[in-house]
Coordinates of C-alpha atoms in Angstrom, one line a residue:
M1266 CA 50.9 -14.6 60.2
R1267 CA 48.2 -12.8 62.2
K1268 CA 49.6 -9.4 61.2
F1269 CA 49.5 -10.4 57.6
K1270 CA 45.8 -11.5 57.8
W1271 CA 44.9 -8.3 59.6
I1272 CA 46.6 -6.2 56.9
L1273 CA 45.0 -8.3 54.1
L1274 CA 41.5 -7.9 55.7
N1275 CA 42.0 -4.1 56.0
I1276 CA 43.0 -3.9 52.3
I1277 CA 40.0 -5.9 51.3
T1278 CA 37.6 -3.9 53.5
F1279 CA 38.9 -0.5 52.3
G1280 CA 39.0 -1.8 48.7
I1281 CA 35.3 -2.8 48.8
L1282 CA 34.4 0.5 50.5
Y1283 CA 36.4 2.4 47.8
I1284 CA 34.6 0.5 45.0
Y1285 CA 31.2 1.1 46.6
V1286 CA 31.8 4.9 47.0
K1287 CA 33.1 5.2 43.4
H1288 CA 30.1 3.4 42.1
Q1289 CA 27.7 5.7 44.0
A1290 CA 29.6 8.8 42.7
K1291 CA 29.2 7.5 39.1
K1292 CA 25.5 6.8 39.8
N1293 CA 25.0 10.4 41.1
N1294 CA 26.8 11.9 38.1
A1295 CA 24.7 9.9 35.7
K1296 CA 21.5 11.5 36.9
I1297 CA 20.3 14.1 34.4
N1298 CA 18.5 17.2 35.5
D1299 CA 15.7 17.4 32.9
Q1300 CA 13.7 20.1 34.6
L1301 CA 14.4 23.7 33.9
Q1302 CA 14.6 25.9 37.0
I1303 CA 12.8 29.2 36.4
S1304 CA 12.6 31.9 39.0
D1305 CA 9.1 33.1 39.6
K1306 CA 10.1 36.0 41.8
V1307 CA 9.4 39.5 40.5
D1308 CA 10.7 42.3 42.6
F1309 CA 8.4 45.0 41.1
K1310 CA 4.7 45.6 40.3
L1311 CA 3.9 44.6 36.7
D1312 CA 1.5 47.6 36.5
D1313 CA 4.4 49.9 37.0
L1314 CA 6.2 48.3 34.1
I1315 CA 3.1 48.5 31.9
E1316 CA 2.8 52.2 32.8
D1317 CA 6.4 52.9 31.9
L1318 CA 5.8 51.1 28.6
G1319 CA 3.0 53.5 27.7
G1320 CA 0.1 51.6 29.1
V1321 CA -1.7 48.4 27.9
D1322 CA -3.0 50.2 24.8
N1323 CA 0.6 50.8 23.6
I1324 CA 1.7 47.2 23.9
L1325 CA 1.0 45.1 20.8
D1326 CA 2.6 41.8 21.9
S1327 CA 5.6 40.3 23.8
S1328 CA 7.8 37.3 23.7
A1329 CA 10.5 36.0 25.9
T1330 CA 13.6 33.9 25.8
M1331 CA 15.5 32.6 28.9
S1332 CA 16.6 36.0 30.0
T1333 CA 15.2 38.5 27.4
L1334 CA 11.8 40.1 27.2
K1335 CA 10.9 41.5 23.7
I1336 CA 7.9 43.9 23.7
N1337 CA 6.5 45.2 20.4
L1338 CA 4.9 48.6 20.9
K1339 CA 2.8 51.1 18.9
N1340 CA 5.1 53.9 20.0
A1341 CA 8.5 53.5 21.6
E1342 CA 9.9 57.0 21.1
T1343 CA 9.6 58.2 24.7
L1344 CA 11.2 55.1 26.3
T1345 CA 14.7 55.5 27.7
K1346 CA 17.0 53.2 29.7
E1347 CA 16.8 55.4 32.7
K1348 CA 13.0 54.7 32.9
F1349 CA 13.7 51.0 33.4
A1350 CA 16.6 51.3 35.8
K1351 CA 14.3 50.7 38.8
Y1352 CA 13.5 47.2 37.5
K1353 CA 17.1 46.1 37.8
I1354 CA 17.5 45.1 34.2
H1355 CA 20.8 43.8 32.9
G1356 CA 20.4 45.3 29.4
F1357 CA 18.2 47.6 27.3
M1358 CA 17.8 48.0 23.6
K1359 CA 15.3 50.0 21.7
N1360 CA 14.4 49.6 18.0
T1361 CA 11.8 51.6 16.1
N1362 CA 8.8 50.0 17.8
Q1363 CA 10.4 47.3 19.9
V1364 CA 12.0 47.3 23.3
I1365 CA 14.3 44.5 24.4
L1366 CA 14.8 44.2 28.2
V1367 CA 17.3 41.7 29.7
F1368 CA 15.8 40.7 33.1
G1369 CA 17.6 37.5 33.8
D1370 CA 16.0 34.2 34.6
N1371 CA 12.6 35.6 35.3
A1372 CA 11.9 37.1 31.9
Q1373 CA 9.6 34.2 31.0
V1374 CA 7.5 34.7 34.1
I1375 CA 7.2 38.4 33.4
N1376 CA 6.2 37.6 29.9
V1377 CA 3.4 35.3 31.0
M1378 CA 2.1 37.9 33.5
L1379 CA 2.3 40.6 30.8
Q1380 CA 0.4 38.4 28.3
E1381 CA -2.3 37.9 30.9
K1382 CA -2.7 41.6 31.5
I1383 CA -2.9 42.2 27.7
M1384 CA -5.5 39.5 27.2
A1385 CA -7.6 40.8 30.2
H1386 CA -7.6 44.3 28.7

């Protein structure tokens, strides 16, 4: 009879422990991450990027998505992908007067910094 009580108590103890751990796991999974994590590290000088784009006078405006920086320029004829290789871009596309650079998760930070430089000029 003692052995039966001991086994029964172990089953109850581990059962309660299992239920508690399962409840905590569900609780942790239910948490929603509602804050977007954006990298604010830029591995280059913004002035170098502006210079390679033709200077502040050549930049009309810019916009950014999560990973893409779109820059409208007065003249984009001289820009090449090789010019931007030092910035470790993931993609490059040039339209008539627009350059699209894929920077990754810090494109929005670069856009904000670029907008500040344009406004200051």
